[in-house]
Amino acid sequence: MDFPREEFDAPPARGPRDLLDASSDAAAVLSAEGVVLGWTRGAEALLGRPAAEVVGRSAVRLLASRADPARIAGVAERCRSGMGWSGLVPVRHRDGHTLDVDLRVSAAFHIDERECFLLSGRERRPQWTMEQSVLDGFLTRSPIGMAVMGPELRYVWLNDTLERFGGVPREQRLGRRLSELLPGLQATTIECLMRKVLTTREPITDYEYLGWSWSDPHRQHAYSTSFFPLVDADDSVTGVCYMVSDVTERWNARQRLSMVNEAATRIGTTLDVLRTAQELADFAVPRFADFVVVDLLEPVLSTESHGGWLSDAGPAPDGPVMHRAALRTVRDGSPEAVADIGDPVDFLPPAHGMDLLITGAPVLIAELDPEDPLWLAEQPERTQRMREFGLHSLISVPMRARRTALGLTTFARSTNPVPFQPDDVLLAEELVARAAVCVDNARRYTREHAAAVTLQRSLLPQALTGGTALEVASSYLPADATDGVGGDWFDVIPLSGARVGLVVGDVVGHGLAAAAAMGRLRTAVQTLADMELPPDELLAHLDDLVLRLGEEASGGTGSQDSSATFVGATCLYAIYDPVTRRCSMARAGHPPPVVVAPDGRAWFAELPAGPPLGLGGMAFEATEIELAENSLLGLYTDGLIEGADQDVERGMARLRGALADPAADLATLCTATVEQLVPVPQPDDIALLLTRTHALGADHVAWWDVPVDPAAVADLRALASRQVVAWGLDELAMTTELIVSELVTNAIRYAEPPIRLKLLRDAWLTCEVADASSTAPRLRHARSMDEGGRGLFLVAQLAHRWGARYTGDGKIIWAEQEIPPDRPRGRGPAR
């Protein structure tokens, strides 16, 4: 076979599809002697020769030219080495015409020990050629703008698309530079890039930039441009060709996506409705609009609302009212605005009603017409502002979240000459939708926070009074000043006999759960204190209560660690008696109270720490101390002394120093102490209860020993009556006689000596009868024929309140009468 030399080392180019797809190739198997051993139907179709005419005969007769034995031998050796061969070979068809075949010869292989070669080929089709007119039409009418710049970067050639992009006629461009024609583009930067291409011969692709053109002078476009050098036959650079396409839509889509992503971090940074609305307005101006207002429905701005004003069910019966929640413009002073922030507004784009807020779609008015009759009739003042400040395009988007209407956001353009487009509506919707969720979250948080703060305030004492026994001041500071909800509490509880109960406690944690737990404990302390329990017994009952609450929280499993499911707490309870000036106290894991003597000496009361509430099985111990008149007693929670350094001992020393001026105004001292010890927000709640002690002087107390003789009742009744008259309480003399008679008679009859009668004139007139018995008094309802059994019943009817308390020596039964307002009452320290 004769193979042309020019095809030996340069196999014909084949596309990827041709190299992979050989299903239609002609194929034949040749022996080493050139005899055809196999002939496929593809070969028969290619040359028009059936297998019977070819198989067993030499393949040389199929060639259209004379065979070259040397060349054939060279091909055979190449194939024997395992490399194979390909080239263009002319062959003759059966009808006599010549075919150019892309022929491939495989590496040698053996069949029955006979060396063979596989040949395959296909006819080479003539290449398609483009006429110059077609090429010219392609370059001229291509949707991509193209131009050729000379070495001095002056236009040599450009197509119709580029002429249309720039808006400058071709004849005005040729021979001139880009910077001379289109100053609105980044001409200097683009020419620098073209010089770089001329110098380095390296192409620059897909350079994006923004610019203005004469074809659309009111709209900024985005362009993508590629530059490459033009090299002639002698490898010299003769100029630069650049291709440019308008990618404004792609650019805008990317910018919109970028704005939406940025809005997610810029809008809704706080749980405040007004702040969130203002963040939406601030974000949109000036990058999207020149004037933005956010109008929210009145209940959205109210902390008392329990839902949106409008929902799918429709408007409320009285009709919706909106208020301006946010405003932002590109002009100082916002002269375009008809309403200021906080003002009621009624703006809805004509001719839309309130249904726009409920189910309406965004409103796009690409071109505002101040002469529109609807605008003139419904919004005359706004129409005047449109005319005055050139507001020419508008988008209004209802603000809705979770099927609740919240308000309306309006975007407008004035200084930006480009009107809003439908794609801008999608961006406005996305911005408003994100803001709406944040506004709704803030609305819900504000409502729930207001409920929590209301609960907290209702659980804490509204007004503290220590009667004549104590002067009281307090300060409460939650861990989160914006939250206002915590678990610390304090209380001042009036007790019988002019005594006062003082309590301070700390529930672990913050927020609504801690506040609710605190409320239950405070109520329990008040109930237990009203039972006249001493401090250690009160804490023991409170500990049992916390254990039961823990069991409830754990589902009543009764497991050993069930209390862990209920928040832990500490507590300190004290009782001050202004008659004896003694204070009895006990604590459950709480810091000890601070005592400041009238001379300024300060110390912390030494009393057993006791276990925190809820552990169970451990006892509490009470300690009694005597307080000089005008002493300061401070009860506090650990948040006050922990400080930023978490050093409790140092915090206690700071507290002792802050209270070193006991003569200062108590309220001022309380506030100053908290500010001094806690200058910055702390991670724990803080409570401080300060009291200044007073004594009930001897002129306010009278007592008598009671003989165990019923005849002594008359004398004691008379003594008590004279004392009441001496105190100027004549109108209470008769009821006092009856109360004294009944209480003393019962004590002589049923109790054990010694018995003592005491009268106290304080905020109330109190009668106390003490005895050595621990038998509880019992209120009975005597029958009509009974001679006795009416004593305590009469006392209960005559007194404002009555009760019994137990002491280490027995019990005291007491009864209080209200002193008329125009009569002298007990005072503090005797003067």
JSON list of C-alpha atoms in Angstrom, two decimals, residues 311-505:
[
{"chain": "A", "resi": 311, "resn": "SER", "atom": "CA", "xyz": [-55.76, 39.72, 60.07]},
{"chain": "A", "resi": 312, "resn": "ASP", "atom": "CA", "xyz": [-57.42, 37.54, 57.46]},
{"chain": "A", "resi": 313, "resn": "ALA", "atom": "CA", "xyz": [-60.66, 38.08, 59.35]},
{"chain": "A", "resi": 314, "resn": "GLY", "atom": "CA", "xyz": [-60.68, 41.76, 58.39]},
{"chain": "A", "resi": 315, "resn": "PRO", "atom": "CA", "xyz": [-60.33, 45.11, 60.13]},
{"chain": "A", "resi": 316, "resn": "ALA", "atom": "CA", "xyz": [-61.42, 45.85, 63.65]},
{"chain": "A", "resi": 317, "resn": "PRO", "atom": "CA", "xyz": [-64.85, 47.41, 64.09]},
{"chain": "A", "resi": 318, "resn": "ASP", "atom": "CA", "xyz": [-63.49, 50.88, 64.89]},
{"chain": "A", "resi": 319, "resn": "GLY", "atom": "CA", "xyz": [-61.18, 50.87, 61.89]},
{"chain": "A", "resi": 320, "resn": "PRO", "atom": "CA", "xyz": [-57.41, 50.75, 61.76]},
{"chain": "A", "resi": 321, "resn": "VAL", "atom": "CA", "xyz": [-55.18, 53.67, 62.70]},
{"chain": "A", "resi": 322, "resn": "MET", "atom": "CA", "xyz": [-51.58, 53.92, 61.56]},
{"chain": "A", "resi": 323, "resn": "HIS", "atom": "CA", "xyz": [-48.75, 55.96, 63.04]},
{"chain": "A", "resi": 324, "resn": "ARG", "atom": "CA", "xyz": [-45.53, 57.06, 61.41]},
{"chain": "A", "resi": 325, "resn": "ALA", "atom": "CA", "xyz": [-42.90, 54.69, 62.85]},
{"chain": "A", "resi": 326, "resn": "ALA", "atom": "CA", "xyz": [-39.86, 55.56, 60.71]},
{"chain": "A", "resi": 327, "resn": "LEU", "atom": "CA", "xyz": [-38.78, 58.15, 58.17]},
{"chain": "A", "resi": 328, "resn": "ARG", "atom": "CA", "xyz": [-35.66, 58.69, 56.08]},
{"chain": "A", "resi": 329, "resn": "THR", "atom": "CA", "xyz": [-34.92, 60.92, 53.09]},
{"chain": "A", "resi": 330, "resn": "VAL", "atom": "CA", "xyz": [-31.90, 62.19, 51.18]},
{"chain": "A", "resi": 331, "resn": "ARG", "atom": "CA", "xyz": [-32.87, 65.77, 52.07]},
{"chain": "A", "resi": 332, "resn": "ASP", "atom": "CA", "xyz": [-32.08, 67.43, 55.37]},
{"chain": "A", "resi": 333, "resn": "GLY", "atom": "CA", "xyz": [-35.13, 68.01, 57.51]},
{"chain": "A", "resi": 334, "resn": "SER", "atom": "CA", "xyz": [-37.32, 65.58, 55.53]},
{"chain": "A", "resi": 335, "resn": "PRO", "atom": "CA", "xyz": [-39.31, 68.31, 53.75]},
{"chain": "A", "resi": 336, "resn": "GLU", "atom": "CA", "xyz": [-41.10, 65.74, 51.59]},
{"chain": "A", "resi": 337, "resn": "ALA", "atom": "CA", "xyz": [-42.82, 64.19, 54.60]},
{"chain": "A", "resi": 338, "resn": "VAL", "atom": "CA", "xyz": [-46.36, 65.19, 55.47]},
{"chain": "A", "resi": 339, "resn": "ALA", "atom": "CA", "xyz": [-46.23, 63.52, 58.93]},
{"chain": "A", "resi": 340, "resn": "ASP", "atom": "CA", "xyz": [-43.44, 63.21, 61.48]},
{"chain": "A", "resi": 341, "resn": "ILE", "atom": "CA", "xyz": [-42.55, 60.13, 63.48]},
{"chain": "A", "resi": 342, "resn": "GLY", "atom": "CA", "xyz": [-45.29, 59.34, 65.96]},
{"chain": "A", "resi": 343, "resn": "ASP", "atom": "CA", "xyz": [-48.00, 61.23, 64.06]},
{"chain": "A", "resi": 344, "resn": "PRO", "atom": "CA", "xyz": [-51.16, 59.43, 62.94]},
{"chain": "A", "resi": 345, "resn": "VAL", "atom": "CA", "xyz": [-51.22, 58.83, 59.18]},
{"chain": "A", "resi": 346, "resn": "ASP", "atom": "CA", "xyz": [-53.82, 57.64, 56.71]},
{"chain": "A", "resi": 347, "resn": "PHE", "atom": "CA", "xyz": [-51.72, 57.26, 53.56]},
{"chain": "A", "resi": 348, "resn": "LEU", "atom": "CA", "xyz": [-52.71, 54.56, 51.08]},
{"chain": "A", "resi": 349, "resn": "PRO", "atom": "CA", "xyz": [-51.91, 54.89, 47.36]},
{"chain": "A", "resi": 350, "resn": "PRO", "atom": "CA", "xyz": [-55.07, 55.87, 45.47]},
{"chain": "A", "resi": 351, "resn": "ALA", "atom": "CA", "xyz": [-57.30, 54.11, 44.65]},
{"chain": "A", "resi": 352, "resn": "HIS", "atom": "CA", "xyz": [-56.58, 51.46, 47.30]},
{"chain": "A", "resi": 353, "resn": "GLY", "atom": "CA", "xyz": [-58.45, 50.85, 50.55]},
{"chain": "A", "resi": 354, "resn": "MET", "atom": "CA", "xyz": [-57.55, 49.15, 53.80]},
{"chain": "A", "resi": 355, "resn": "ASP", "atom": "CA", "xyz": [-57.82, 45.76, 52.10]},
{"chain": "A", "resi": 356, "resn": "LEU", "atom": "CA", "xyz": [-54.39, 46.55, 50.69]},
{"chain": "A", "resi": 357, "resn": "LEU", "atom": "CA", "xyz": [-52.94, 45.98, 54.18]},
{"chain": "A", "resi": 358, "resn": "ILE", "atom": "CA", "xyz": [-54.73, 42.66, 54.60]},
{"chain": "A", "resi": 359, "resn": "THR", "atom": "CA", "xyz": [-54.46, 40.82, 51.30]},
{"chain": "A", "resi": 360, "resn": "GLY", "atom": "CA", "xyz": [-53.23, 43.40, 48.79]},
{"chain": "A", "resi": 361, "resn": "ALA", "atom": "CA", "xyz": [-50.15, 43.03, 46.60]},
{"chain": "A", "resi": 362, "resn": "PRO", "atom": "CA", "xyz": [-47.38, 45.64, 46.40]},
{"chain": "A", "resi": 363, "resn": "VAL", "atom": "CA", "xyz": [-48.27, 48.76, 44.46]},
{"chain": "A", "resi": 364, "resn": "LEU", "atom": "CA", "xyz": [-45.88, 50.01, 41.76]},
{"chain": "A", "resi": 365, "resn": "ILE", "atom": "CA", "xyz": [-46.43, 53.45, 40.26]},
{"chain": "A", "resi": 366, "resn": "ALA", "atom": "CA", "xyz": [-43.50, 53.83, 37.88]},
{"chain": "A", "resi": 367, "resn": "GLU", "atom": "CA", "xyz": [-44.44, 57.40, 36.97]},
{"chain": "A", "resi": 368, "resn": "LEU", "atom": "CA", "xyz": [-46.25, 59.55, 39.52]},
{"chain": "A", "resi": 369, "resn": "ASP", "atom": "CA", "xyz": [-48.51, 62.15, 37.99]},
{"chain": "A", "resi": 370, "resn": "PRO", "atom": "CA", "xyz": [-49.23, 65.07, 40.36]},
{"chain": "A", "resi": 371, "resn": "GLU", "atom": "CA", "xyz": [-52.14, 66.03, 38.10]},
{"chain": "A", "resi": 372, "resn": "ASP", "atom": "CA", "xyz": [-53.86, 62.67, 38.58]},
{"chain": "A", "resi": 373, "resn": "PRO", "atom": "CA", "xyz": [-57.45, 63.43, 39.74]},
{"chain": "A", "resi": 374, "resn": "LEU", "atom": "CA", "xyz": [-57.38, 60.55, 42.25]},
{"chain": "A", "resi": 375, "resn": "TRP", "atom": "CA", "xyz": [-54.26, 61.89, 43.94]},
{"chain": "A", "resi": 376, "resn": "LEU", "atom": "CA", "xyz": [-55.60, 65.43, 43.91]},
{"chain": "A", "resi": 377, "resn": "ALA", "atom": "CA", "xyz": [-58.86, 64.26, 45.51]},
{"chain": "A", "resi": 378, "resn": "GLU", "atom": "CA", "xyz": [-57.53, 61.77, 48.09]},
{"chain": "A", "resi": 379, "resn": "GLN", "atom": "CA", "xyz": [-54.02, 63.06, 48.86]},
{"chain": "A", "resi": 380, "resn": "PRO", "atom": "CA", "xyz": [-53.92, 66.79, 48.05]},
{"chain": "A", "resi": 381, "resn": "GLU", "atom": "CA", "xyz": [-51.14, 67.63, 50.52]},
{"chain": "A", "resi": 382, "resn": "ARG", "atom": "CA", "xyz": [-48.94, 64.77, 49.35]},
{"chain": "A", "resi": 383, "resn": "THR", "atom": "CA", "xyz": [-49.62, 65.67, 45.74]},
{"chain": "A", "resi": 384, "resn": "GLN", "atom": "CA", "xyz": [-48.25, 69.14, 46.44]},
{"chain": "A", "resi": 385, "resn": "ARG", "atom": "CA", "xyz": [-45.08, 67.61, 47.92]},
{"chain": "A", "resi": 386, "resn": "MET", "atom": "CA", "xyz": [-44.74, 65.38, 44.84]},
{"chain": "A", "resi": 387, "resn": "ARG", "atom": "CA", "xyz": [-44.85, 68.42, 42.63]},
{"chain": "A", "resi": 388, "resn": "GLU", "atom": "CA", "xyz": [-42.54, 70.49, 44.85]},
{"chain": "A", "resi": 389, "resn": "PHE", "atom": "CA", "xyz": [-39.77, 67.91, 45.39]},
{"chain": "A", "resi": 390, "resn": "GLY", "atom": "CA", "xyz": [-40.01, 65.94, 42.18]},
{"chain": "A", "resi": 391, "resn": "LEU", "atom": "CA", "xyz": [-41.22, 62.62, 43.58]},
{"chain": "A", "resi": 392, "resn": "HIS", "atom": "CA", "xyz": [-41.73, 60.70, 40.35]},
{"chain": "A", "resi": 393, "resn": "SER", "atom": "CA", "xyz": [-41.83, 56.97, 41.17]},
{"chain": "A", "resi": 394, "resn": "LEU", "atom": "CA", "xyz": [-43.31, 54.98, 44.06]},
{"chain": "A", "resi": 395, "resn": "ILE", "atom": "CA", "xyz": [-43.58, 51.48, 45.53]},
{"chain": "A", "resi": 396, "resn": "SER", "atom": "CA", "xyz": [-45.87, 50.73, 48.47]},
{"chain": "A", "resi": 397, "resn": "VAL", "atom": "CA", "xyz": [-45.52, 47.32, 50.13]},
{"chain": "A", "resi": 398, "resn": "PRO", "atom": "CA", "xyz": [-47.91, 46.05, 52.84]},
{"chain": "A", "resi": 399, "resn": "MET", "atom": "CA", "xyz": [-46.01, 44.82, 55.88]},
{"chain": "A", "resi": 400, "resn": "ARG", "atom": "CA", "xyz": [-47.35, 41.45, 56.99]},
{"chain": "A", "resi": 401, "resn": "ALA", "atom": "CA", "xyz": [-45.97, 38.61, 59.09]},
{"chain": "A", "resi": 402, "resn": "ARG", "atom": "CA", "xyz": [-47.55, 35.39, 60.33]},
{"chain": "A", "resi": 403, "resn": "ARG", "atom": "CA", "xyz": [-50.90, 36.24, 58.69]},
{"chain": "A", "resi": 404, "resn": "THR", "atom": "CA", "xyz": [-51.04, 39.52, 60.59]},
{"chain": "A", "resi": 405, "resn": "ALA", "atom": "CA", "xyz": [-51.04, 42.96, 59.00]},
{"chain": "A", "resi": 406, "resn": "LEU", "atom": "CA", "xyz": [-48.54, 45.31, 60.60]},
{"chain": "A", "resi": 407, "resn": "GLY", "atom": "CA", "xyz": [-48.52, 48.40, 58.39]},
{"chain": "A", "resi": 408, "resn": "LEU", "atom": "CA", "xyz": [-47.30, 49.86, 55.11]},
{"chain": "A", "resi": 409, "resn": "THR", "atom": "CA", "xyz": [-43.83, 50.76, 53.81]},
{"chain": "A", "resi": 410, "resn": "THR", "atom": "CA", "xyz": [-43.52, 53.27, 50.97]},
{"chain": "A", "resi": 411, "resn": "PHE", "atom": "CA", "xyz": [-40.43, 53.87, 48.80]},
{"chain": "A", "resi": 412, "resn": "ALA", "atom": "CA", "xyz": [-40.15, 56.87, 46.48]},
{"chain": "A", "resi": 413, "resn": "ARG", "atom": "CA", "xyz": [-37.56, 58.36, 44.15]},
{"chain": "A", "resi": 414, "resn": "SER", "atom": "CA", "xyz": [-36.89, 61.99, 43.39]},
{"chain": "A", "resi": 415, "resn": "THR", "atom": "CA", "xyz": [-33.19, 62.79, 42.94]},
{"chain": "A", "resi": 416, "resn": "ASN", "atom": "CA", "xyz": [-32.60, 59.40, 41.33]},
{"chain": "A", "resi": 417, "resn": "PRO", "atom": "CA", "xyz": [-34.06, 59.92, 37.84]},
{"chain": "A", "resi": 418, "resn": "VAL", "atom": "CA", "xyz": [-34.54, 56.21, 37.11]},
{"chain": "A", "resi": 419, "resn": "PRO", "atom": "CA", "xyz": [-38.12, 55.08, 37.82]},
{"chain": "A", "resi": 420, "resn": "PHE", "atom": "CA", "xyz": [-38.80, 51.90, 39.75]},
{"chain": "A", "resi": 421, "resn": "GLN", "atom": "CA", "xyz": [-39.05, 48.75, 37.64]},
{"chain": "A", "resi": 422, "resn": "PRO", "atom": "CA", "xyz": [-40.93, 45.48, 38.29]},
{"chain": "A", "resi": 423, "resn": "ASP", "atom": "CA", "xyz": [-37.68, 43.87, 39.47]},
{"chain": "A", "resi": 424, "resn": "ASP", "atom": "CA", "xyz": [-37.38, 46.61, 42.10]},
{"chain": "A", "resi": 425, "resn": "VAL", "atom": "CA", "xyz": [-40.74, 45.53, 43.49]},
{"chain": "A", "resi": 426, "resn": "LEU", "atom": "CA", "xyz": [-39.29, 42.08, 44.22]},
{"chain": "A", "resi": 427, "resn": "LEU", "atom": "CA", "xyz": [-36.43, 43.66, 46.14]},
{"chain": "A", "resi": 428, "resn": "ALA", "atom": "CA", "xyz": [-38.78, 45.96, 48.05]},
{"chain": "A", "resi": 429, "resn": "GLU", "atom": "CA", "xyz": [-40.96, 42.97, 48.95]},
{"chain": "A", "resi": 430, "resn": "GLU", "atom": "CA", "xyz": [-37.97, 41.04, 50.23]},
{"chain": "A", "resi": 431, "resn": "LEU", "atom": "CA", "xyz": [-36.72, 43.94, 52.36]},
{"chain": "A", "resi": 432, "resn": "VAL", "atom": "CA", "xyz": [-40.16, 44.59, 53.84]},
{"chain": "A", "resi": 433, "resn": "ALA", "atom": "CA", "xyz": [-40.78, 40.87, 54.44]},
{"chain": "A", "resi": 434, "resn": "ARG", "atom": "CA", "xyz": [-37.55, 40.57, 56.43]},
{"chain": "A", "resi": 435, "resn": "ALA", "atom": "CA", "xyz": [-38.32, 43.71, 58.38]},
{"chain": "A", "resi": 436, "resn": "ALA", "atom": "CA", "xyz": [-41.90, 42.53, 59.01]},
{"chain": "A", "resi": 437, "resn": "VAL", "atom": "CA", "xyz": [-40.71, 39.34, 60.69]},
{"chain": "A", "resi": 438, "resn": "CYS", "atom": "CA", "xyz": [-38.34, 41.40, 62.86]},
{"chain": "A", "resi": 439, "resn": "VAL", "atom": "CA", "xyz": [-41.10, 43.91, 63.70]},
{"chain": "A", "resi": 440, "resn": "ASP", "atom": "CA", "xyz": [-43.47, 41.09, 64.60]},
{"chain": "A", "resi": 441, "resn": "ASN", "atom": "CA", "xyz": [-40.81, 39.44, 66.75]},
{"chain": "A", "resi": 442, "resn": "ALA", "atom": "CA", "xyz": [-40.17, 42.78, 68.46]},
{"chain": "A", "resi": 443, "resn": "ARG", "atom": "CA", "xyz": [-43.92, 43.32, 68.91]},
{"chain": "A", "resi": 444, "resn": "ARG", "atom": "CA", "xyz": [-44.34, 39.90, 70.48]},
{"chain": "A", "resi": 445, "resn": "TYR", "atom": "CA", "xyz": [-41.28, 40.36, 72.66]},
{"chain": "A", "resi": 446, "resn": "THR", "atom": "CA", "xyz": [-42.44, 43.81, 73.78]},
{"chain": "A", "resi": 447, "resn": "ARG", "atom": "CA", "xyz": [-45.85, 42.45, 74.68]},
{"chain": "A", "resi": 448, "resn": "GLU", "atom": "CA", "xyz": [-44.45, 39.47, 76.55]},
{"chain": "A", "resi": 449, "resn": "HIS", "atom": "CA", "xyz": [-41.79, 41.60, 78.18]},
{"chain": "A", "resi": 450, "resn": "ALA", "atom": "CA", "xyz": [-44.44, 44.06, 79.36]},
{"chain": "A", "resi": 451, "resn": "ALA", "atom": "CA", "xyz": [-46.41, 41.15, 80.79]},
{"chain": "A", "resi": 452, "resn": "ALA", "atom": "CA", "xyz": [-43.32, 39.84, 82.54]},
{"chain": "A", "resi": 453, "resn": "VAL", "atom": "CA", "xyz": [-42.44, 43.25, 83.96]},
{"chain": "A", "resi": 454, "resn": "THR", "atom": "CA", "xyz": [-46.04, 43.69, 85.11]},
{"chain": "A", "resi": 455, "resn": "LEU", "atom": "CA", "xyz": [-45.86, 40.30, 86.80]},
{"chain": "A", "resi": 456, "resn": "GLN", "atom": "CA", "xyz": [-42.55, 41.19, 88.40]},
{"chain": "A", "resi": 457, "resn": "ARG", "atom": "CA", "xyz": [-43.84, 44.51, 89.71]},
{"chain": "A", "resi": 458, "resn": "SER", "atom": "CA", "xyz": [-47.00, 42.89, 91.01]},
{"chain": "A", "resi": 459, "resn": "LEU", "atom": "CA", "xyz": [-44.94, 40.33, 92.89]},
{"chain": "A", "resi": 460, "resn": "LEU", "atom": "CA", "xyz": [-42.62, 42.87, 94.50]},
{"chain": "A", "resi": 461, "resn": "PRO", "atom": "CA", "xyz": [-44.03, 45.08, 97.29]},
{"chain": "A", "resi": 462, "resn": "GLN", "atom": "CA", "xyz": [-45.61, 48.24, 95.90]},
{"chain": "A", "resi": 463, "resn": "ALA", "atom": "CA", "xyz": [-44.93, 50.28, 99.05]},
{"chain": "A", "resi": 464, "resn": "LEU", "atom": "CA", "xyz": [-42.76, 49.38, 102.02]},
{"chain": "A", "resi": 465, "resn": "THR", "atom": "CA", "xyz": [-43.52, 50.59, 105.50]},
{"chain": "A", "resi": 466, "resn": "GLY", "atom": "CA", "xyz": [-42.00, 49.62, 108.79]},
{"chain": "A", "resi": 467, "resn": "GLY", "atom": "CA", "xyz": [-44.60, 51.45, 110.85]},
{"chain": "A", "resi": 468, "resn": "THR", "atom": "CA", "xyz": [-43.10, 53.19, 113.87]},
{"chain": "A", "resi": 469, "resn": "ALA", "atom": "CA", "xyz": [-40.57, 50.41, 114.35]},
{"chain": "A", "resi": 470, "resn": "LEU", "atom": "CA", "xyz": [-38.48, 50.93, 111.22]},
{"chain": "A", "resi": 471, "resn": "GLU", "atom": "CA", "xyz": [-37.66, 53.46, 108.55]},
{"chain": "A", "resi": 472, "resn": "VAL", "atom": "CA", "xyz": [-37.34, 51.57, 105.27]},
{"chain": "A", "resi": 473, "resn": "ALA", "atom": "CA", "xyz": [-35.69, 52.10, 101.85]},
{"chain": "A", "resi": 474, "resn": "SER", "atom": "CA", "xyz": [-35.06, 49.61, 99.06]},
{"chain": "A", "resi": 475, "resn": "SER", "atom": "CA", "xyz": [-33.43, 49.24, 95.66]},
{"chain": "A", "resi": 476, "resn": "TYR", "atom": "CA", "xyz": [-33.94, 46.53, 93.04]},
{"chain": "A", "resi": 477, "resn": "LEU", "atom": "CA", "xyz": [-31.83, 46.11, 89.90]},
{"chain": "A", "resi": 478, "resn": "PRO", "atom": "CA", "xyz": [-32.39, 43.16, 87.51]},
{"chain": "A", "resi": 479, "resn": "ALA", "atom": "CA", "xyz": [-29.43, 41.56, 85.75]},
{"chain": "A", "resi": 480, "resn": "ASP", "atom": "CA", "xyz": [-30.68, 42.89, 82.41]},
{"chain": "A", "resi": 481, "resn": "ALA", "atom": "CA", "xyz": [-31.79, 46.47, 82.86]},
{"chain": "A", "resi": 482, "resn": "THR", "atom": "CA", "xyz": [-33.81, 46.28, 79.63]},
{"chain": "A", "resi": 483, "resn": "ASP", "atom": "CA", "xyz": [-35.51, 43.09, 80.74]},
{"chain": "A", "resi": 484, "resn": "GLY", "atom": "CA", "xyz": [-36.55, 44.18, 84.21]},
{"chain": "A", "resi": 485, "resn": "VAL", "atom": "CA", "xyz": [-37.41, 40.64, 85.33]},
{"chain": "A", "resi": 486, "resn": "GLY", "atom": "CA", "xyz": [-35.47, 38.69, 87.95]},
{"chain": "A", "resi": 487, "resn": "GLY", "atom": "CA", "xyz": [-35.73, 36.31, 90.87]},
{"chain": "A", "resi": 488, "resn": "ASP", "atom": "CA", "xyz": [-34.59, 38.50, 93.78]},
{"chain": "A", "resi": 489, "resn": "TRP", "atom": "CA", "xyz": [-37.18, 39.77, 96.23]},
{"chain": "A", "resi": 490, "resn": "PHE", "atom": "CA", "xyz": [-37.55, 41.54, 99.54]},
{"chain": "A", "resi": 491, "resn": "ASP", "atom": "CA", "xyz": [-40.44, 42.39, 101.81]},
{"chain": "A", "resi": 492, "resn": "VAL", "atom": "CA", "xyz": [-41.41, 44.17, 105.00]},
{"chain": "A", "resi": 493, "resn": "ILE", "atom": "CA", "xyz": [-44.25, 42.39, 106.86]},
{"chain": "A", "resi": 494, "resn": "PRO", "atom": "CA", "xyz": [-46.15, 44.02, 109.78]},
{"chain": "A", "resi": 495, "resn": "LEU", "atom": "CA", "xyz": [-46.53, 41.65, 112.73]},
{"chain": "A", "resi": 496, "resn": "SER", "atom": "CA", "xyz": [-48.40, 41.83, 115.97]},
{"chain": "A", "resi": 497, "resn": "GLY", "atom": "CA", "xyz": [-47.08, 43.77, 118.93]},
{"chain": "A", "resi": 498, "resn": "ALA", "atom": "CA", "xyz": [-45.59, 46.55, 116.72]},
{"chain": "A", "resi": 499, "resn": "ARG", "atom": "CA", "xyz": [-43.01, 44.04, 115.46]},
{"chain": "A", "resi": 500, "resn": "VAL", "atom": "CA", "xyz": [-41.87, 43.92, 111.83]},
{"chain": "A", "resi": 501, "resn": "GLY", "atom": "CA", "xyz": [-40.74, 40.96, 109.72]},
{"chain": "A", "resi": 502, "resn": "LEU", "atom": "CA", "xyz": [-37.93, 41.54, 107.20]},
{"chain": "A", "resi": 503, "resn": "VAL", "atom": "CA", "xyz": [-37.20, 39.13, 104.37]},
{"chain": "A", "resi": 504, "resn": "VAL", "atom": "CA", "xyz": [-34.82, 39.05, 101.42]},
{"chain": "A", "resi": 505, "resn": "GLY", "atom": "CA", "xyz": [-34.46, 36.14, 98.99]}
]
